[in-house]
Coordinates of C-alpha atoms in Angstrom, one line a residue:
R1 CA -134.2 -56.4 35.3
P2 CA -134.0 -55.7 39.1
G3 CA -131.6 -58.6 39.3
K4 CA -129.5 -57.2 36.6
V5 CA -129.4 -53.8 38.4
T6 CA -128.3 -55.6 41.6
M7 CA -125.4 -57.3 39.8
L8 CA -124.2 -54.0 38.2
S9 CA -124.2 -52.4 41.7
W10 CA -121.9 -55.2 43.0
V11 CA -119.3 -54.8 40.3
P12 CA -117.7 -51.5 41.7
R13 CA -117.6 -53.0 45.1
V14 CA -115.8 -56.1 43.9
L15 CA -113.3 -54.0 41.9
L16 CA -112.7 -51.7 44.9
A17 CA -112.1 -54.7 47.1
L18 CA -109.6 -56.1 44.6
L19 CA -107.7 -52.8 44.1
L20 CA -107.7 -51.6 47.7
P21 CA -104.8 -53.8 48.9
T22 CA -102.7 -52.8 45.9
L23 CA -103.4 -49.1 46.5
L24 CA -102.6 -49.5 50.2
A25 CA -99.4 -51.3 49.4
H26 CA -98.3 -48.6 46.9
G27 CA -99.1 -45.9 49.4
Q28 CA -97.0 -47.6 52.1
G29 CA -94.1 -48.1 49.6
K30 CA -94.2 -44.5 48.6
G31 CA -94.2 -43.3 52.2
M32 CA -91.2 -45.5 52.9
N33 CA -89.3 -44.2 49.9
T34 CA -89.8 -40.6 50.8
S35 CA -88.6 -41.4 54.3
R36 CA -85.1 -42.6 53.1
P37 CA -82.2 -40.1 52.8
A38 CA -81.8 -38.6 49.4
L39 CA -78.2 -39.6 49.1
L40 CA -79.0 -43.2 49.6
R41 CA -81.9 -43.1 47.1
L42 CA -79.7 -41.4 44.6
S43 CA -76.8 -43.8 45.1
D44 CA -79.1 -46.8 44.6
Y45 CA -80.7 -45.2 41.6
L46 CA -77.3 -44.6 39.9
L47 CA -75.7 -47.9 40.7
A48 CA -78.7 -50.3 40.5
N49 CA -78.1 -51.4 37.0
Y50 CA -74.6 -49.8 36.4
Q51 CA -72.0 -51.9 34.5
K52 CA -68.5 -50.5 35.4
G53 CA -66.8 -52.8 32.8
V54 CA -68.4 -51.0 29.9
R55 CA -67.4 -47.6 28.5
P56 CA -70.2 -45.2 29.6
V57 CA -71.5 -44.0 26.3
R58 CA -74.9 -44.6 24.7
D59 CA -73.4 -44.4 21.2
W60 CA -70.4 -46.6 20.9
R61 CA -69.1 -44.5 18.0
K62 CA -68.7 -41.5 20.4
P63 CA -65.3 -41.3 22.1
T64 CA -64.9 -40.5 25.8
T65 CA -62.9 -37.4 26.2
V66 CA -60.8 -37.3 29.4
S67 CA -59.4 -33.9 30.4
I68 CA -56.3 -34.1 32.7
D69 CA -54.3 -31.7 34.7
V70 CA -51.0 -31.8 36.6
I71 CA -49.8 -29.6 39.4
V72 CA -46.2 -30.2 40.7
Y73 CA -46.1 -30.1 44.5
A74 CA -42.4 -31.1 45.1
I75 CA -39.2 -32.6 43.6
L76 CA -38.4 -35.4 46.0
S77 CA -35.2 -36.7 44.4
V78 CA -33.1 -36.8 41.3
D79 CA -31.0 -39.9 40.8
E80 CA -28.4 -39.1 38.1
K81 CA -26.8 -42.5 38.2
N82 CA -30.0 -44.5 37.5
Q83 CA -31.6 -41.7 35.5
V84 CA -34.7 -41.6 37.8
L85 CA -36.8 -38.6 38.8
T86 CA -39.1 -38.7 41.8
T87 CA -41.8 -36.1 42.0
Y88 CA -45.0 -35.5 44.0
I89 CA -47.9 -34.2 41.9
W90 CA -51.6 -33.4 42.2
Y91 CA -53.3 -35.2 39.4
R92 CA -56.8 -34.4 38.2
Q93 CA -58.9 -35.9 35.5
Y94 CA -62.4 -35.2 34.2
W95 CA -64.8 -37.1 31.9
T96 CA -68.5 -37.5 31.3
D97 CA -70.3 -40.7 32.3
E98 CA -73.6 -40.8 30.4
F99 CA -74.9 -43.5 32.8
L100 CA -74.5 -41.4 35.9
Q101 CA -77.1 -38.6 35.2
W102 CA -80.2 -37.7 37.2
N103 CA -82.7 -34.9 37.8
P104 CA -81.8 -32.9 40.9
E105 CA -85.5 -32.1 41.6
D106 CA -86.3 -35.8 42.2
F107 CA -83.5 -36.1 44.8
D108 CA -83.8 -33.1 47.0
N109 CA -81.9 -30.8 44.6
I110 CA -78.7 -32.8 44.9
T111 CA -76.3 -31.7 42.0
K112 CA -73.1 -33.5 43.1
L113 CA -72.4 -36.9 44.7
S114 CA -69.3 -38.8 45.8
L115 CA -69.2 -42.4 44.7
P116 CA -66.6 -45.2 45.3
T117 CA -64.0 -45.3 42.5
E118 CA -64.2 -49.1 42.4
S119 CA -68.0 -49.0 41.6
I120 CA -67.8 -46.9 38.4
W121 CA -65.9 -47.0 35.1
V122 CA -62.4 -45.3 35.3
P123 CA -60.2 -44.7 32.2
D124 CA -57.0 -46.7 32.0
I125 CA -54.7 -43.6 31.7
L126 CA -51.1 -44.3 32.9
I127 CA -47.8 -42.5 32.8
N128 CA -45.5 -44.1 30.3
E129 CA -42.3 -43.3 32.2
F130 CA -43.3 -45.1 35.3
V131 CA -40.5 -47.3 36.6
D132 CA -41.6 -47.9 40.2
V133 CA -44.7 -47.7 42.3
G134 CA -44.5 -44.7 44.5
K135 CA -46.0 -44.4 48.0
S136 CA -49.1 -42.5 47.0
P137 CA -52.2 -42.3 49.3
S138 CA -55.3 -44.1 48.2
I139 CA -58.3 -41.8 47.3
P140 CA -61.3 -44.2 47.1
Y141 CA -63.9 -41.7 46.0
V142 CA -64.8 -39.5 43.0
Y143 CA -67.2 -36.6 42.5
V144 CA -70.1 -37.1 40.1
G145 CA -72.3 -34.2 38.8
H146 CA -75.9 -34.5 37.8
H147 CA -75.0 -34.2 34.1
G148 CA -72.6 -37.1 34.4
E149 CA -69.4 -35.2 34.8
V150 CA -66.9 -37.2 36.9
Q151 CA -64.0 -35.5 38.7
N152 CA -61.1 -37.7 39.9
Y153 CA -58.6 -36.0 42.1
K154 CA -55.6 -37.8 43.7
P155 CA -52.0 -37.0 44.8
L156 CA -49.3 -39.2 43.2
Q157 CA -45.7 -39.9 44.0
V158 CA -44.3 -40.4 40.6
V159 CA -41.1 -42.4 40.0
T160 CA -40.2 -42.0 36.4
A161 CA -37.3 -42.5 34.0
C162 CA -35.8 -39.3 32.8
S163 CA -32.8 -38.5 30.5
L164 CA -30.7 -36.4 32.9
D165 CA -28.0 -34.3 31.3
I166 CA -25.5 -33.3 34.1
Y167 CA -22.8 -31.9 31.8
N168 CA -23.5 -28.4 33.1
F169 CA -23.5 -29.5 36.8
P170 CA -24.0 -27.6 39.1
F171 CA -25.7 -25.2 36.8
D172 CA -27.7 -27.8 35.0
V173 CA -31.4 -27.5 33.9
Q174 CA -33.3 -30.8 33.5
N175 CA -36.4 -31.4 31.4
C176 CA -38.3 -34.5 32.3
S177 CA -41.6 -35.6 30.7
L178 CA -44.7 -37.2 32.1
T179 CA -46.6 -38.8 29.3
F180 CA -50.3 -39.6 30.0
T181 CA -52.0 -42.0 27.6
S182 CA -54.5 -44.9 27.6
W183 CA -52.7 -48.2 27.7
L184 CA -55.4 -50.1 25.7
H185 CA -58.0 -47.8 24.2
T186 CA -57.3 -46.0 20.9
I187 CA -58.3 -42.4 20.2
Q188 CA -61.6 -43.7 18.7
D189 CA -62.5 -44.8 22.3
I190 CA -60.6 -42.5 24.6
N191 CA -59.4 -39.1 23.7
I192 CA -57.2 -36.9 26.0
S193 CA -57.4 -33.2 26.3
L194 CA -56.0 -30.5 28.7
W195 CA -58.2 -29.4 31.5
R196 CA -56.7 -25.9 31.8
L197 CA -55.1 -23.5 29.4
P198 CA -51.4 -24.2 28.7
E199 CA -50.4 -20.8 30.0
K200 CA -52.0 -21.5 33.3
V201 CA -50.4 -24.9 33.6
K202 CA -47.0 -23.5 32.8
L203 CA -46.9 -20.7 35.4
D204 CA -48.7 -22.5 38.2
K205 CA -46.3 -22.6 41.1
T206 CA -48.8 -21.9 43.9
I207 CA -48.3 -25.2 45.8
F208 CA -44.7 -26.0 44.8
M209 CA -42.3 -26.4 47.7
N210 CA -39.6 -24.1 46.7
Q211 CA -37.1 -24.7 49.5
G212 CA -35.3 -27.7 48.2
E213 CA -32.3 -28.2 45.9
W214 CA -34.3 -27.8 42.7
E215 CA -36.3 -24.9 41.4
L216 CA -39.3 -25.3 39.2
L217 CA -39.1 -23.2 36.1
G218 CA -42.3 -24.3 34.5
V219 CA -44.5 -27.1 33.2
L220 CA -44.9 -27.3 29.4
T221 CA -47.7 -29.3 27.7
Q222 CA -47.9 -31.0 24.4
F223 CA -50.6 -33.1 22.8
R224 CA -49.9 -35.6 20.0
E225 CA -51.2 -38.7 18.3
F226 CA -49.1 -41.7 17.5
S227 CA -49.9 -44.9 15.8
M228 CA -48.6 -48.4 16.0
E229 CA -48.3 -50.9 13.2
S230 CA -50.4 -53.6 14.8
S231 CA -53.0 -51.3 16.3
G232 CA -54.8 -48.0 15.7
C233 CA -54.0 -44.4 16.7
Y234 CA -53.4 -43.4 20.3
A235 CA -53.7 -40.0 22.1
E236 CA -51.2 -38.8 24.6
M237 CA -50.6 -35.7 26.6
K238 CA -47.1 -34.8 27.6
F239 CA -46.2 -32.6 30.6
F240 CA -42.6 -31.4 30.5
V241 CA -41.3 -30.6 34.0
V242 CA -38.5 -28.1 33.7
I243 CA -36.3 -27.8 36.8
R244 CA -33.1 -26.1 37.6
R245 CA -30.5 -26.9 40.3
R246 CA -29.6 -24.3 42.9
P247 CA -25.8 -24.1 42.6
L248 CA -24.9 -22.2 45.9
F249 CA -24.2 -25.3 48.0
Y250 CA -21.9 -26.9 45.4
T251 CA -20.2 -23.6 44.7
V252 CA -19.3 -23.1 48.3
S253 CA -18.4 -26.7 49.1
L254 CA -16.7 -27.7 45.8
L255 CA -15.6 -24.8 43.7
L256 CA -14.2 -22.4 46.3
P257 CA -11.8 -24.9 48.0
S258 CA -10.5 -25.9 44.5
I259 CA -10.1 -22.3 43.6
F260 CA -8.2 -21.6 46.8
L261 CA -5.8 -24.5 46.2
M262 CA -5.1 -23.4 42.7
F263 CA -4.4 -19.9 43.9
M264 CA -1.9 -21.2 46.4
D265 CA -0.3 -23.2 43.6
I266 CA 0.2 -19.9 41.7
V267 CA 1.6 -18.2 44.7
G268 CA 4.0 -21.0 45.1
F269 CA 5.9 -19.8 42.0
Y270 CA 7.2 -16.9 44.1
L271 CA 9.3 -19.2 46.2
P272 CA 13.0 -19.1 45.1
P273 CA 13.6 -21.8 42.5
D274 CA 16.9 -22.8 44.1
S275 CA 15.2 -23.7 47.4
G276 CA 13.9 -27.2 47.9
E277 CA 10.9 -25.9 49.7
R278 CA 9.0 -25.2 46.4
V279 CA 9.0 -28.9 45.5
S280 CA 7.7 -29.9 49.0
F281 CA 5.0 -27.2 48.8
K282 CA 3.8 -28.3 45.4
I283 CA 3.7 -32.0 46.5
T284 CA 1.7 -31.0 49.6
L285 CA -0.8 -29.1 47.4
L286 CA -1.2 -32.1 45.1
L287 CA -1.8 -34.4 48.0
G288 CA -4.2 -32.0 49.5
Y289 CA -6.2 -31.8 46.3
S290 CA -6.3 -35.6 46.0
V291 CA -7.7 -35.8 49.6
F292 CA -10.2 -33.1 48.7
L293 CA -11.5 -35.0 45.7
I294 CA -11.8 -38.2 47.8
I295 CA -13.9 -36.2 50.4
V296 CA -16.2 -34.7 47.8
S297 CA -16.6 -37.8 45.7
D298 CA -19.9 -38.6 47.4
T299 CA -21.2 -35.1 46.7
L300 CA -20.6 -35.2 43.0
P301 CA -23.4 -36.8 40.9
A302 CA -22.5 -40.2 39.5
T303 CA -22.6 -40.6 35.7
A304 CA -24.3 -43.5 34.0
P305 CA -21.7 -45.8 32.4
G306 CA -24.3 -47.1 30.0
T307 CA -28.0 -47.1 29.2
P308 CA -30.0 -47.9 32.3
L309 CA -32.2 -50.9 32.4
I310 CA -35.3 -48.8 32.9
G311 CA -34.9 -47.1 29.6
K312 CA -33.8 -49.9 27.2
A313 CA -36.9 -50.4 25.0
R314 CA -39.1 -47.8 23.6
S315 CA -42.6 -49.2 23.6
R316 CA -45.5 -47.5 21.9
G317 CA -43.8 -44.1 22.0
R318 CA -42.5 -44.5 25.6
A319 CA -39.6 -42.3 26.5
Q320 CA -36.1 -43.8 26.3
C321 CA -33.2 -42.9 28.6
E322 CA -29.8 -42.1 27.2
P323 CA -26.5 -42.5 29.0
A324 CA -25.4 -39.3 30.8
P325 CA -22.0 -37.8 29.9
S326 CA -19.4 -36.8 32.4
H327 CA -20.4 -33.5 33.8
L328 CA -18.3 -30.4 33.4
L329 CA -17.4 -30.1 37.1
C330 CA -15.6 -33.5 36.9
V331 CA -13.7 -32.2 33.9
Y332 CA -12.9 -29.1 35.9
F333 CA -11.4 -31.1 38.7
V334 CA -9.4 -33.3 36.3
V335 CA -8.0 -30.3 34.6
C336 CA -7.1 -28.7 37.9
M337 CA -5.3 -31.9 39.0
A338 CA -3.5 -31.9 35.6
L339 CA -2.4 -28.3 36.1
L340 CA -1.1 -29.1 39.6
V341 CA 0.9 -32.0 38.1
V342 CA 2.3 -29.8 35.3
S343 CA 3.2 -27.2 37.9
L344 CA 5.1 -29.8 40.0
A345 CA 6.9 -31.1 36.9
E346 CA 7.9 -27.5 36.0
T347 CA 9.3 -27.0 39.5
I348 CA 11.3 -30.2 39.4
L349 CA 12.8 -29.1 36.0
I350 CA 13.8 -25.7 37.3
V351 CA 15.3 -27.1 40.5
R352 CA 17.3 -29.6 38.5
L353 CA 18.7 -26.8 36.3
V354 CA 19.7 -24.6 39.2
H355 CA 21.0 -27.4 41.4
K356 CA 24.7 -26.8 42.3
Q357 CA 27.2 -29.5 41.3
D358 CA 30.9 -29.7 41.5
L359 CA 31.4 -30.9 37.9
Q360 CA 28.6 -28.8 36.4
Q361 CA 29.2 -27.9 32.8
P362 CA 29.0 -24.3 31.7
V363 CA 25.9 -23.0 30.0
P364 CA 26.0 -23.7 26.3
A365 CA 26.3 -20.7 24.1
W366 CA 23.1 -21.3 22.2
L367 CA 21.1 -21.7 25.5
R368 CA 22.7 -18.5 26.9
H369 CA 21.8 -16.6 23.8
L370 CA 18.3 -18.0 23.6
V371 CA 17.3 -17.6 27.3
L372 CA 19.4 -14.8 28.7
E373 CA 19.0 -12.6 25.7
R374 CA 15.9 -13.4 23.7
V375 CA 13.6 -14.8 26.4
A376 CA 14.7 -12.2 29.0
L377 CA 13.9 -9.4 26.6
L378 CA 10.6 -11.0 25.7
L379 CA 9.7 -11.1 29.4
C380 CA 10.9 -7.5 29.9
L381 CA 13.6 -8.7 32.3
G382 CA 16.5 -7.0 30.5
E383 CA 19.5 -8.8 29.1
Q384 CA 20.8 -11.2 31.7
T385 CA 24.5 -11.3 30.9
A386 CA 26.6 -13.1 33.4
S387 CA 29.9 -11.5 34.5
R388 CA 33.0 -13.4 33.3
R389 CA 36.1 -13.4 35.4
P390 CA 39.6 -13.3 33.7
P391 CA 41.2 -16.7 33.4
A392 CA 43.3 -17.9 36.3
T393 CA 47.0 -17.3 36.3
P394 CA 48.8 -20.6 35.7
Q395 CA 50.7 -22.0 38.7
A396 CA 53.8 -22.6 36.5
S397 CA 54.3 -18.9 35.7
L398 CA 54.7 -18.1 39.4
L399 CA 57.3 -20.8 39.9
C400 CA 59.2 -19.6 36.9
Q401 CA 59.3 -16.1 38.4
C402 CA 60.7 -17.7 41.5
C403 CA 63.4 -19.5 39.5
A404 CA 64.3 -16.3 37.7
L405 CA 64.8 -14.6 41.1
F406 CA 66.7 -17.5 42.6
P407 CA 68.7 -19.2 39.8
D408 CA 70.5 -21.3 42.3
V409 CA 67.5 -23.4 42.9
G410 CA 67.8 -25.2 39.6
N411 CA 66.5 -28.5 40.7
H412 CA 63.2 -27.1 41.6
C413 CA 62.8 -25.2 38.4
S414 CA 64.3 -27.8 36.0
H415 CA 60.8 -29.1 35.3
L416 CA 59.7 -25.7 34.3
R417 CA 62.7 -24.2 32.4
G418 CA 65.8 -25.6 30.9
P419 CA 69.5 -24.9 32.0
Q420 CA 70.1 -22.7 29.1
D421 CA 67.2 -20.5 30.2
L422 CA 68.7 -20.2 33.7
E423 CA 72.1 -19.3 32.4
N424 CA 70.7 -16.6 30.2
T425 CA 68.9 -14.9 33.1
P426 CA 70.0 -11.3 33.1
R427 CA 71.8 -9.9 36.2
G428 CA 72.5 -6.4 36.9
R429 CA 75.9 -5.3 38.1
G430 CA 74.6 -3.7 41.1
S431 CA 72.2 -6.5 42.0
P432 CA 72.6 -8.0 45.5
P433 CA 74.1 -11.4 45.9
P434 CA 71.6 -14.2 45.8
P435 CA 70.1 -15.4 49.2
P436 CA 71.2 -18.6 50.7
R437 CA 69.9 -21.9 49.3
E438 CA 67.6 -22.7 52.3
A439 CA 65.9 -19.4 52.1
S440 CA 65.4 -19.8 48.4
L441 CA 63.7 -23.2 48.9
A442 CA 61.4 -21.8 51.6
V443 CA 60.3 -18.8 49.5
C444 CA 59.7 -21.0 46.5
G445 CA 57.7 -23.5 48.6
L446 CA 55.6 -20.6 50.0
L447 CA 54.9 -19.2 46.6
Q448 CA 53.9 -22.7 45.4
E449 CA 51.4 -23.1 48.3
L450 CA 50.0 -19.6 47.6
S451 CA 49.7 -20.5 44.0
S452 CA 47.8 -23.7 44.8
I453 CA 45.4 -21.7 47.1
R454 CA 44.9 -19.1 44.5
H455 CA 44.2 -21.8 41.9
F456 CA 41.7 -23.5 44.2
L457 CA 39.9 -20.2 44.9
E458 CA 39.8 -19.3 41.3
K459 CA 38.3 -22.7 40.4
R460 CA 35.7 -22.3 43.1
D461 CA 34.8 -18.9 41.9
E462 CA 34.6 -20.3 38.4
S463 CA 32.3 -23.1 39.6
R464 CA 30.2 -20.5 41.5
E465 CA 30.0 -18.4 38.4
V466 CA 28.8 -21.4 36.3
A467 CA 26.1 -22.1 39.0
R468 CA 25.1 -18.5 39.1
E469 CA 24.8 -18.5 35.3
W470 CA 22.6 -21.7 35.5
L471 CA 20.6 -19.9 38.2
H472 CA 20.0 -17.0 35.8
V473 CA 18.9 -19.4 33.1
G474 CA 16.6 -21.2 35.5
S475 CA 15.1 -18.0 36.8
V476 CA 14.3 -16.8 33.3
L477 CA 12.8 -20.1 32.3
D478 CA 10.8 -20.2 35.6
G479 CA 9.4 -16.8 34.8
L480 CA 8.5 -17.9 31.3
L481 CA 6.8 -21.1 32.4
F482 CA 5.0 -19.3 35.2
R483 CA 3.5 -16.8 32.7
I484 CA 2.5 -19.6 30.4
Y485 CA 0.9 -21.5 33.4
L486 CA -0.9 -18.4 34.6
V487 CA -2.3 -17.7 31.1
A488 CA -3.5 -21.3 30.9
V489 CA -5.2 -21.1 34.3
L490 CA -6.8 -17.8 33.6
A491 CA -8.1 -18.8 30.1
Y492 CA -9.6 -22.0 31.5
S493 CA -11.2 -20.2 34.4
I494 CA -12.7 -17.5 32.2
T495 CA -14.0 -20.1 29.8
L496 CA -15.7 -22.0 32.6
V497 CA -17.2 -18.9 34.2
T498 CA -18.5 -17.7 30.9
L499 CA -20.1 -21.1 30.0
W500 CA -21.6 -21.4 33.5
S501 CA -23.0 -17.9 33.3
I502 CA -24.6 -18.5 30.0
W503 CA -26.1 -21.8 31.2
Q504 CA -27.4 -20.3 34.4
Y505 CA -29.1 -17.3 32.8
S506 CA -30.2 -18.9 29.6

């Protein structure tokens, strides 16, 4: 029995000798772990057995809900020809990673940790309208909370396709969408929700750079689900960026010069229609307007002749671009050019009517009645009746009078009156004897020359009277066409101003 007691007393010693190295090693390890920084220990703890290629849920039937948010920082460019919008946004997304959870008390009360983005699972959420890779800065880290909430903040330069309608240029309002959706995962795997309330997203302009050409009106949001024939249902979140162009620059540089040229064209109607200066003035205005359009051609937005390549196919609900119609400002310039051409044609017509010619025909009776009476009364000009001179005295009558006074000059009057008429010429008893033959010939020649001069002057006065009558007709027609032209210009201007005012304040 004493031997048995001795053996029992040696058992604790042997066990103590065997366990002592293990206890010492554990104590040393524990001392070393407590000496490491808490961030390193937490990072090693979270990423030791982490698989970033697997969706971070413990129950595969549970979808991962990703909350997203967009804040517009600046509108960099709007390419109307290629139907491309370039914006700079602050993008935020939030989801819960069930494999990145810890107890803060075990790690020095750390509740938030930044981890490399490439080391954890990140949802494959893209923008459907992407057409080019922008120059966005790379943000390599995300914030992770102790409950597994992951916050991914990053700025993005977004180059997207947008259906730009520039018909109301320069008072146009554009509505471009940014559609966020998972490229691969269906709604059973990844669901998308809005981080903030829609009202806060719509009215958030705190960081927007508001000094450029475009003004941010608001950001509207819309969530929808769409399905494909060969796959399941997908979730997408749309952000509609509504912007409006500031028209002051285009109004000063494009509209005002055009308005001034049209005003000078209207003033040109007050030049006399019988002067050739009006045609030269109208041609100068037309050439000046053509040069003006050439100068401002680079300022005007180009229209798309067809559907751009970036928007041909609509894939899985992706946005599709439509060809942009000609904007209203181009139509305005074309109409102004057409009005200038019509004004020049009207001036050429009036100048042709009032142009003086030697063999100009008198004004027809129907035209005189229509223009000088009806149209003149319609324009409140009074009845434009031209004064008519009495018909010219025939040259033969004067020569006959000469022959009656000097019957001896029969040869000179034989072509006018017969011999029997000369013999029957009455003579008074107390009449003086006839003058000599030479004096009779001189007097008759003088009377013949005076008759020719009088005939020439009367013909010239008659031609001038015809020209004056045509001038009256041209003046009345010029007034009529001027009023029609003025009404057309005013009606077109009022229509444009009304439409632009409605579009600007709508």
